[in-house]
PDB file of C-alpha atoms in Angstrom:
ATOM      1  CA  GLY A   1      38.448 -22.483  18.120  1.00 70.00           C
ATOM      2  CA  ALA A   2      35.290 -24.414  17.416  1.00 81.00           C
ATOM      3  CA  VAL A   3      35.320 -27.971  18.736  1.00 87.00           C
ATOM      4  CA  VAL A   4      32.993 -30.857  17.947  1.00 92.00           C
ATOM      5  CA  SER A   5      33.130 -33.940  20.132  1.00 94.00           C
ATOM      6  CA  GLN A   6      31.941 -37.259  18.730  1.00 95.00           C
ATOM      7  CA  HIS A   7      31.428 -40.423  20.784  1.00 96.00           C
ATOM      8  CA  PRO A   8      32.139 -43.234  20.782  1.00 97.00           C
ATOM      9  CA  SER A   9      35.257 -43.311  18.648  1.00 94.00           C
ATOM     10  CA  ARG A  10      34.908 -47.043  18.094  1.00 96.00           C
ATOM     11  CA  VAL A  11      32.020 -49.430  18.633  1.00 97.00           C
ATOM     12  CA  ILE A  12      31.491 -53.073  17.869  1.00 97.00           C
ATOM     13  CA  CYS A  13      27.966 -54.410  17.978  1.00 96.00           C
ATOM     14  CA  LYS A  14      26.123 -57.567  17.121  1.00 97.00           C
ATOM     15  CA  SER A  15      23.993 -57.795  14.026  1.00 97.00           C
ATOM     16  CA  GLY A  16      20.404 -56.796  14.762  1.00 97.00           C
ATOM     17  CA  THR A  17      21.183 -54.418  17.607  1.00 97.00           C
ATOM     18  CA  SER A  18      21.059 -50.616  17.566  1.00 97.00           C
ATOM     19  CA  VAL A  19      23.910 -48.215  18.105  1.00 98.00           C
ATOM     20  CA  LYS A  20      23.764 -44.533  19.042  1.00 97.00           C
ATOM     21  CA  ILE A  21      26.487 -42.062  18.091  1.00 98.00           C
ATOM     22  CA  GLU A  22      26.616 -38.626  19.706  1.00 97.00           C
ATOM     23  CA  CYS A  23      27.897 -35.407  18.240  1.00 95.00           C
ATOM     24  CA  ARG A  24      28.335 -32.364  20.494  1.00 94.00           C
ATOM     25  CA  SER A  25      29.440 -28.831  19.726  1.00 91.00           C
ATOM     26  CA  LEU A  26      31.439 -27.798  22.769  1.00 92.00           C
ATOM     27  CA  ASP A  27      31.911 -24.063  22.414  1.00 87.00           C
ATOM     28  CA  PHE A  28      29.342 -22.866  19.910  1.00 85.00           C
ATOM     29  CA  GLN A  29      25.697 -23.354  19.111  1.00 86.00           C
ATOM     30  CA  ALA A  30      25.340 -25.624  16.127  1.00 85.00           C
ATOM     31  CA  THR A  31      22.240 -24.577  14.242  1.00 84.00           C
ATOM     32  CA  THR A  32      22.932 -27.240  11.655  1.00 89.00           C
ATOM     33  CA  MET A  33      24.623 -30.593  11.979  1.00 92.00           C
ATOM     34  CA  PHE A  34      25.562 -33.005   9.220  1.00 94.00           C
ATOM     35  CA  TRP A  35      26.191 -36.729   9.225  1.00 96.00           C
ATOM     36  CA  TYR A  36      28.585 -38.313   6.731  1.00 95.00           C
ATOM     37  CA  ARG A  37      29.570 -41.858   6.011  1.00 95.00           C
ATOM     38  CA  GLN A  38      33.022 -42.764   4.774  1.00 90.00           C
ATOM     39  CA  PHE A  39      33.742 -46.048   3.058  1.00 83.00           C
ATOM     40  CA  PRO A  40      37.312 -47.402   2.811  1.00 78.00           C
ATOM     41  CA  LYS A  41      39.272 -45.461   0.200  1.00 72.00           C
ATOM     42  CA  LYS A  42      36.147 -43.542  -0.685  1.00 74.00           C
ATOM     43  CA  SER A  43      35.018 -40.043  -0.147  1.00 83.00           C
ATOM     44  CA  LEU A  44      32.667 -38.835   2.534  1.00 88.00           C
ATOM     45  CA  MET A  45      29.054 -39.145   1.523  1.00 92.00           C
ATOM     46  CA  LEU A  46      26.544 -36.809   3.093  1.00 92.00           C
ATOM     47  CA  MET A  47      23.809 -38.850   4.742  1.00 95.00           C
ATOM     48  CA  ALA A  48      21.592 -36.184   6.253  1.00 94.00           C
ATOM     49  CA  THR A  49      21.330 -32.612   7.415  1.00 91.00           C
ATOM     50  CA  SER A  50      19.660 -31.763  10.686  1.00 90.00           C
ATOM     51  CA  ASN A  51      18.562 -28.399  11.975  1.00 85.00           C
ATOM     52  CA  GLU A  52      17.879 -27.965  15.658  1.00 82.00           C
ATOM     53  CA  GLY A  53      14.273 -28.636  16.523  1.00 80.00           C
ATOM     54  CA  SER A  54      13.207 -29.952  13.135  1.00 83.00           C
ATOM     55  CA  LYS A  55      13.284 -33.216  11.260  1.00 86.00           C
ATOM     56  CA  ALA A  56      16.428 -34.224   9.480  1.00 90.00           C
ATOM     57  CA  THR A  57      16.682 -34.022   5.705  1.00 91.00           C
ATOM     58  CA  TYR A  58      18.064 -37.234   4.269  1.00 94.00           C
ATOM     59  CA  GLU A  59      20.012 -37.584   1.052  1.00 92.00           C
ATOM     60  CA  GLN A  60      18.665 -39.779  -1.675  1.00 91.00           C
ATOM     61  CA  GLY A  61      19.281 -43.442  -1.005  1.00 92.00           C
ATOM     62  CA  VAL A  62      19.696 -43.092   2.770  1.00 94.00           C
ATOM     63  CA  GLU A  63      17.102 -45.029   4.741  1.00 94.00           C
ATOM     64  CA  LYS A  64      15.607 -42.685   7.310  1.00 93.00           C
ATOM     65  CA  ASP A  65      14.137 -45.558   9.317  1.00 95.00           C
ATOM     66  CA  LYS A  66      17.539 -47.216   9.626  1.00 96.00           C
ATOM     67  CA  PHE A  67      19.547 -44.089  10.381  1.00 97.00           C
ATOM     68  CA  LEU A  68      17.580 -42.113  12.954  1.00 96.00           C
ATOM     69  CA  ILE A  69      18.815 -38.593  13.545  1.00 94.00           C
ATOM     70  CA  ASN A  70      17.802 -36.423  16.458  1.00 90.00           C
ATOM     71  CA  HIS A  71      18.928 -32.820  16.906  1.00 88.00           C
ATOM     72  CA  ALA A  72      17.152 -31.924  20.107  1.00 82.00           C
ATOM     73  CA  SER A  73      19.369 -29.056  21.207  1.00 88.00           C
ATOM     74  CA  LEU A  74      21.782 -26.538  19.727  1.00 88.00           C
ATOM     75  CA  THR A  75      24.738 -28.553  20.997  1.00 91.00           C
ATOM     76  CA  LEU A  76      23.754 -32.172  20.481  1.00 93.00           C
ATOM     77  CA  SER A  77      22.802 -34.391  17.574  1.00 93.00           C
ATOM     78  CA  THR A  78      22.578 -38.167  17.662  1.00 95.00           C
ATOM     79  CA  LEU A  79      22.666 -40.786  14.933  1.00 97.00           C
ATOM     80  CA  THR A  80      21.132 -44.155  15.781  1.00 97.00           C
ATOM     81  CA  VAL A  81      21.839 -47.057  13.484  1.00 97.00           C
ATOM     82  CA  THR A  82      18.895 -49.367  14.014  1.00 97.00           C
ATOM     83  CA  SER A  83      18.933 -53.114  13.461  1.00 97.00           C
ATOM     84  CA  ALA A  84      22.534 -52.901  12.348  1.00 97.00           C
ATOM     85  CA  HIS A  85      23.914 -55.290   9.752  1.00 96.00           C
ATOM     86  CA  PRO A  86      27.508 -55.976   8.682  1.00 96.00           C
ATOM     87  CA  GLU A  87      27.034 -53.769   5.610  1.00 95.00           C
ATOM     88  CA  ASP A  88      26.442 -50.828   7.952  1.00 96.00           C
ATOM     89  CA  SER A  89      30.032 -51.139   9.141  1.00 96.00           C
ATOM     90  CA  SER A  90      31.727 -47.903   8.248  1.00 95.00           C
ATOM     91  CA  PHE A  91      33.312 -44.706   9.520  1.00 93.00           C
ATOM     92  CA  TYR A  92      30.664 -42.135  10.470  1.00 96.00           C
ATOM     93  CA  ILE A  93      31.616 -38.477  10.859  1.00 94.00           C
ATOM     94  CA  CYS A  94      29.510 -35.581  12.068  1.00 95.00           C
ATOM     95  CA  SER A  95      29.982 -31.926  11.270  1.00 94.00           C
ATOM     96  CA  ALA A  96      28.460 -28.832  12.820  1.00 91.00           C
ATOM     97  CA  THR A  97      28.082 -25.213  11.895  1.00 85.00           C
ATOM     98  CA  LEU A  98      26.466 -22.094  13.272  1.00 76.00           C
ATOM     99  CA  ASP A  99      25.670 -20.773   9.803  1.00 69.00           C
ATOM    100  CA  ARG A 100      27.113 -21.070   6.334  1.00 62.00           C
ATOM    101  CA  THR A 101      29.609 -18.254   6.875  1.00 65.00           C
ATOM    102  CA  TYR A 102      30.872 -19.682  10.172  1.00 64.00           C
ATOM    103  CA  GLY A 103      32.528 -22.704   8.675  1.00 77.00           C
ATOM    104  CA  TYR A 104      32.209 -26.394   9.260  1.00 87.00           C
ATOM    105  CA  THR A 105      33.784 -28.214  12.185  1.00 90.00           C
ATOM    106  CA  PHE A 106      34.130 -31.987  12.068  1.00 92.00           C
ATOM    107  CA  GLY A 107      34.044 -34.554  14.814  1.00 93.00           C
ATOM    108  CA  SER A 108      36.783 -37.165  15.051  1.00 91.00           C
ATOM    109  CA  GLY A 109      34.564 -39.898  13.661  1.00 92.00           C
ATOM    110  CA  THR A 110      33.131 -43.209  14.860  1.00 95.00           C
ATOM    111  CA  ARG A 111      34.325 -46.547  13.540  1.00 94.00           C
ATOM    112  CA  LEU A 112      31.314 -48.875  13.600  1.00 96.00           C
ATOM    113  CA  THR A 113      31.869 -52.597  13.164  1.00 97.00           C
ATOM    114  CA  VAL A 114      28.847 -54.871  13.031  1.00 97.00           C
ATOM    115  CA  VAL A 115      29.612 -58.552  13.617  1.00 97.00           C
TER     116      VAL A 115
ATOM    117  CA  GLY B   1      24.408 -31.597  -9.333  1.00 82.00           C
ATOM    118  CA  ASN B   2      27.623 -30.518  -7.688  1.00 87.00           C
ATOM    119  CA  SER B   3      30.717 -32.669  -7.928  1.00 91.00           C
ATOM    120  CA  VAL B   4      34.405 -32.583  -7.064  1.00 94.00           C
ATOM    121  CA  THR B   5      37.118 -34.495  -8.892  1.00 95.00           C
ATOM    122  CA  GLN B   6      40.604 -34.920  -7.508  1.00 94.00           C
ATOM    123  CA  MET B   7      43.544 -37.172  -8.209  1.00 87.00           C
ATOM    124  CA  GLU B   8      43.240 -40.237  -6.013  1.00 84.00           C
ATOM    125  CA  GLY B   9      46.808 -41.362  -5.560  1.00 85.00           C
ATOM    126  CA  PRO B  10      48.506 -42.586  -3.589  1.00 93.00           C
ATOM    127  CA  VAL B  11      50.969 -39.825  -4.255  1.00 95.00           C
ATOM    128  CA  THR B  12      54.421 -40.663  -2.987  1.00 97.00           C
ATOM    129  CA  LEU B  13      57.054 -37.935  -2.688  1.00 97.00           C
ATOM    130  CA  SER B  14      60.381 -37.471  -1.028  1.00 97.00           C
ATOM    131  CA  GLU B  15      60.764 -34.985   1.788  1.00 97.00           C
ATOM    132  CA  GLU B  16      61.250 -31.384   0.588  1.00 97.00           C
ATOM    133  CA  ALA B  17      59.675 -32.123  -2.788  1.00 97.00           C
ATOM    134  CA  PHE B  18      57.099 -29.818  -4.376  1.00 98.00           C
ATOM    135  CA  LEU B  19      53.502 -30.943  -4.047  1.00 97.00           C
ATOM    136  CA  THR B  20      50.525 -30.398  -6.299  1.00 97.00           C
ATOM    137  CA  ILE B  21      47.191 -32.145  -5.820  1.00 97.00           C
ATOM    138  CA  ASN B  22      44.730 -31.310  -8.554  1.00 97.00           C
ATOM    139  CA  CYS B  23      41.088 -30.561  -7.827  1.00 97.00           C
ATOM    140  CA  THR B  24      38.375 -29.518 -10.237  1.00 97.00           C
ATOM    141  CA  TYR B  25      34.729 -28.956  -9.532  1.00 96.00           C
ATOM    142  CA  THR B  26      31.327 -28.708 -11.139  1.00 94.00           C
ATOM    143  CA  ALA B  27      28.779 -26.387  -9.618  1.00 90.00           C
ATOM    144  CA  THR B  28      26.419 -23.641 -10.615  1.00 82.00           C
ATOM    145  CA  GLY B  29      27.263 -20.168  -9.500  1.00 81.00           C
ATOM    146  CA  TYR B  30      30.067 -19.486  -7.041  1.00 84.00           C
ATOM    147  CA  PRO B  31      30.548 -22.233  -4.472  1.00 89.00           C
ATOM    148  CA  SER B  32      32.954 -21.969  -1.557  1.00 90.00           C
ATOM    149  CA  LEU B  33      35.944 -24.306  -1.875  1.00 94.00           C
ATOM    150  CA  PHE B  34      37.838 -26.151   0.839  1.00 94.00           C
ATOM    151  CA  TRP B  35      40.760 -28.447   1.437  1.00 96.00           C
ATOM    152  CA  TYR B  36      40.518 -30.776   4.417  1.00 94.00           C
ATOM    153  CA  VAL B  37      43.176 -33.113   5.785  1.00 95.00           C
ATOM    154  CA  GLN B  38      42.560 -36.422   7.528  1.00 91.00           C
ATOM    155  CA  TYR B  39      45.233 -38.157   9.556  1.00 89.00           C
ATOM    156  CA  PRO B  40      44.916 -41.918  10.170  1.00 82.00           C
ATOM    157  CA  GLY B  41      41.998 -42.786  12.423  1.00 76.00           C
ATOM    158  CA  GLU B  42      40.929 -39.183  12.834  1.00 80.00           C
ATOM    159  CA  GLY B  43      38.238 -36.868  11.573  1.00 81.00           C
ATOM    160  CA  LEU B  44      38.734 -34.025   9.142  1.00 88.00           C
ATOM    161  CA  GLN B  45      40.586 -30.825   9.825  1.00 91.00           C
ATOM    162  CA  LEU B  46      40.110 -27.719   7.716  1.00 91.00           C
ATOM    163  CA  LEU B  47      43.369 -26.902   5.956  1.00 95.00           C
ATOM    164  CA  LEU B  48      42.311 -23.860   3.959  1.00 95.00           C
ATOM    165  CA  LYS B  49      39.380 -22.354   2.109  1.00 93.00           C
ATOM    166  CA  ALA B  50      38.395 -19.761  -0.480  1.00 93.00           C
ATOM    167  CA  THR B  51      34.996 -18.224  -0.906  1.00 89.00           C
ATOM    168  CA  LYS B  52      35.237 -16.304  -4.173  1.00 89.00           C
ATOM    169  CA  ALA B  53      37.051 -16.295  -7.475  1.00 92.00           C
ATOM    170  CA  ASP B  54      40.785 -15.482  -7.352  1.00 95.00           C
ATOM    171  CA  ASP B  55      40.879 -15.881  -3.571  1.00 95.00           C
ATOM    172  CA  LYS B  56      43.948 -17.696  -2.307  1.00 97.00           C
ATOM    173  CA  GLY B  57      43.638 -19.829   0.788  1.00 96.00           C
ATOM    174  CA  SER B  58      46.821 -20.637   2.687  1.00 97.00           C
ATOM    175  CA  ASN B  59      47.828 -22.440   5.857  1.00 96.00           C
ATOM    176  CA  LYS B  60      50.892 -24.318   7.139  1.00 95.00           C
ATOM    177  CA  GLY B  61      52.740 -23.723   3.855  1.00 97.00           C
ATOM    178  CA  PHE B  62      49.867 -25.049   1.738  1.00 98.00           C
ATOM    179  CA  GLU B  63      48.161 -22.816  -0.809  1.00 98.00           C
ATOM    180  CA  ALA B  64      45.252 -23.078  -3.219  1.00 98.00           C
ATOM    181  CA  THR B  65      43.758 -20.462  -5.546  1.00 98.00           C
ATOM    182  CA  TYR B  66      40.106 -20.391  -6.561  1.00 96.00           C
ATOM    183  CA  ARG B  67      40.141 -20.381 -10.371  1.00 96.00           C
ATOM    184  CA  LYS B  68      36.687 -19.779 -11.760  1.00 93.00           C
ATOM    185  CA  GLU B  69      37.805 -19.906 -15.383  1.00 94.00           C
ATOM    186  CA  THR B  70      39.204 -23.423 -15.017  1.00 96.00           C
ATOM    187  CA  THR B  71      36.871 -24.484 -12.169  1.00 96.00           C
ATOM    188  CA  SER B  72      39.899 -25.590 -10.201  1.00 97.00           C
ATOM    189  CA  PHE B  73      41.313 -25.341  -6.686  1.00 98.00           C
ATOM    190  CA  HIS B  74      44.671 -27.126  -6.843  1.00 98.00           C
ATOM    191  CA  LEU B  75      46.574 -27.636  -3.597  1.00 98.00           C
ATOM    192  CA  GLU B  76      50.296 -26.807  -3.562  1.00 98.00           C
ATOM    193  CA  LYS B  77      53.155 -26.834  -1.109  1.00 98.00           C
ATOM    194  CA  GLY B  78      56.710 -25.885  -1.887  1.00 97.00           C
ATOM    195  CA  SER B  79      58.496 -28.326   0.407  1.00 96.00           C
ATOM    196  CA  VAL B  80      56.661 -31.240   1.982  1.00 97.00           C
ATOM    197  CA  GLN B  81      57.545 -32.939   5.255  1.00 97.00           C
ATOM    198  CA  VAL B  82      57.007 -36.476   6.513  1.00 96.00           C
ATOM    199  CA  SER B  83      54.375 -35.079   8.876  1.00 95.00           C
ATOM    200  CA  ASP B  84      52.304 -33.999   5.861  1.00 96.00           C
ATOM    201  CA  SER B  85      51.495 -37.632   5.122  1.00 96.00           C
ATOM    202  CA  ALA B  86      47.718 -37.880   5.267  1.00 95.00           C
ATOM    203  CA  VAL B  87      44.619 -37.998   3.083  1.00 94.00           C
ATOM    204  CA  TYR B  88      43.611 -34.681   1.540  1.00 96.00           C
ATOM    205  CA  PHE B  89      40.052 -33.911   0.503  1.00 95.00           C
ATOM    206  CA  CYS B  90      38.875 -31.171  -1.795  1.00 96.00           C
ATOM    207  CA  ALA B  91      35.308 -30.043  -1.104  1.00 94.00           C
ATOM    208  CA  LEU B  92      32.749 -27.447  -2.034  1.00 92.00           C
ATOM    209  CA  SER B  93      29.677 -25.932  -0.484  1.00 88.00           C
ATOM    210  CA  ALA B  94      26.888 -24.824  -2.740  1.00 80.00           C
ATOM    211  CA  PRO B  95      26.328 -21.146  -3.419  1.00 70.00           C
ATOM    212  CA  TYR B  96      23.916 -19.524  -1.039  1.00 62.00           C
ATOM    213  CA  SER B  97      20.332 -19.948  -2.201  1.00 61.00           C
ATOM    214  CA  GLY B  98      18.468 -18.956   0.906  1.00 59.00           C
ATOM    215  CA  GLY B  99      17.844 -21.021   3.996  1.00 59.00           C
ATOM    216  CA  GLY B 100      20.421 -22.686   6.180  1.00 61.00           C
ATOM    217  CA  ALA B 101      23.827 -24.188   5.593  1.00 67.00           C
ATOM    218  CA  ASP B 102      24.290 -27.006   3.100  1.00 79.00           C
ATOM    219  CA  GLY B 103      26.434 -30.087   3.512  1.00 85.00           C
ATOM    220  CA  LEU B 104      29.741 -30.303   1.709  1.00 90.00           C
ATOM    221  CA  THR B 105      30.405 -32.229  -1.501  1.00 91.00           C
ATOM    222  CA  PHE B 106      33.737 -34.021  -1.268  1.00 93.00           C
ATOM    223  CA  GLY B 107      36.205 -35.413  -3.738  1.00 94.00           C
ATOM    224  CA  LYS B 108      37.399 -38.980  -3.182  1.00 91.00           C
ATOM    225  CA  GLY B 109      40.500 -37.949  -1.341  1.00 93.00           C
ATOM    226  CA  THR B 110      44.189 -38.139  -2.207  1.00 95.00           C
ATOM    227  CA  HIS B 111      46.469 -40.258  -0.066  1.00 94.00           C
ATOM    228  CA  LEU B 112      49.801 -38.470   0.271  1.00 96.00           C
ATOM    229  CA  ILE B 113      52.868 -40.391   1.424  1.00 96.00           C
ATOM    230  CA  ILE B 114      56.066 -38.489   2.167  1.00 97.00           C
ATOM    231  CA  GLN B 115      59.218 -40.538   2.477  1.00 96.00           C
ATOM    232  CA  PRO B 116      62.274 -39.356   4.460  1.00 94.00           C
TER     233      PRO B 116
END
């Protein structure tokens, strides 16, 4: 079946530094990748949608300069949290799909802690 | 806009009990509906889905029927096990309107606890 690999699973960084999270589709070409943020006891909130080779589309309220998304190939998307602050601490999950009929496959998530 | 409402829990049941987790949605047209399960510290796994009215999705003893008239997609299981303890998310994807895939809209999740 479709597999999406997300790394790292956990990361702790100092306030003011940047952190990169990778999302890879291992056995299919992901035309579209999605990045979600999950707060404790809250639902997943869609942050942005990225299509290979084009700029990401950010949801309202998500700072595009803070959360940089790159989808340079059909198997890799990265989310970089720039100048991280403690309020950016959260669980980030990526999802990938070939097309809307293919279904959505989720990565295992990244727990980011900013100290 | 689209939205999904589900009971938040926690829902605590004894093993072999009957489970229902309610989910209702708001969307224009005919969205696709999903149930995902999240085990502690992990990402989401697709449990089942339905893409049109009256479809029934089923997997691992779980079932949900797409009810257009009540805009609902309730999750049921006849006899739960301790291993079913997890957080369950109801979600929808918008009806196709041209272009690429859209992100999912999730409910807040229901924490299910099954006691031996």
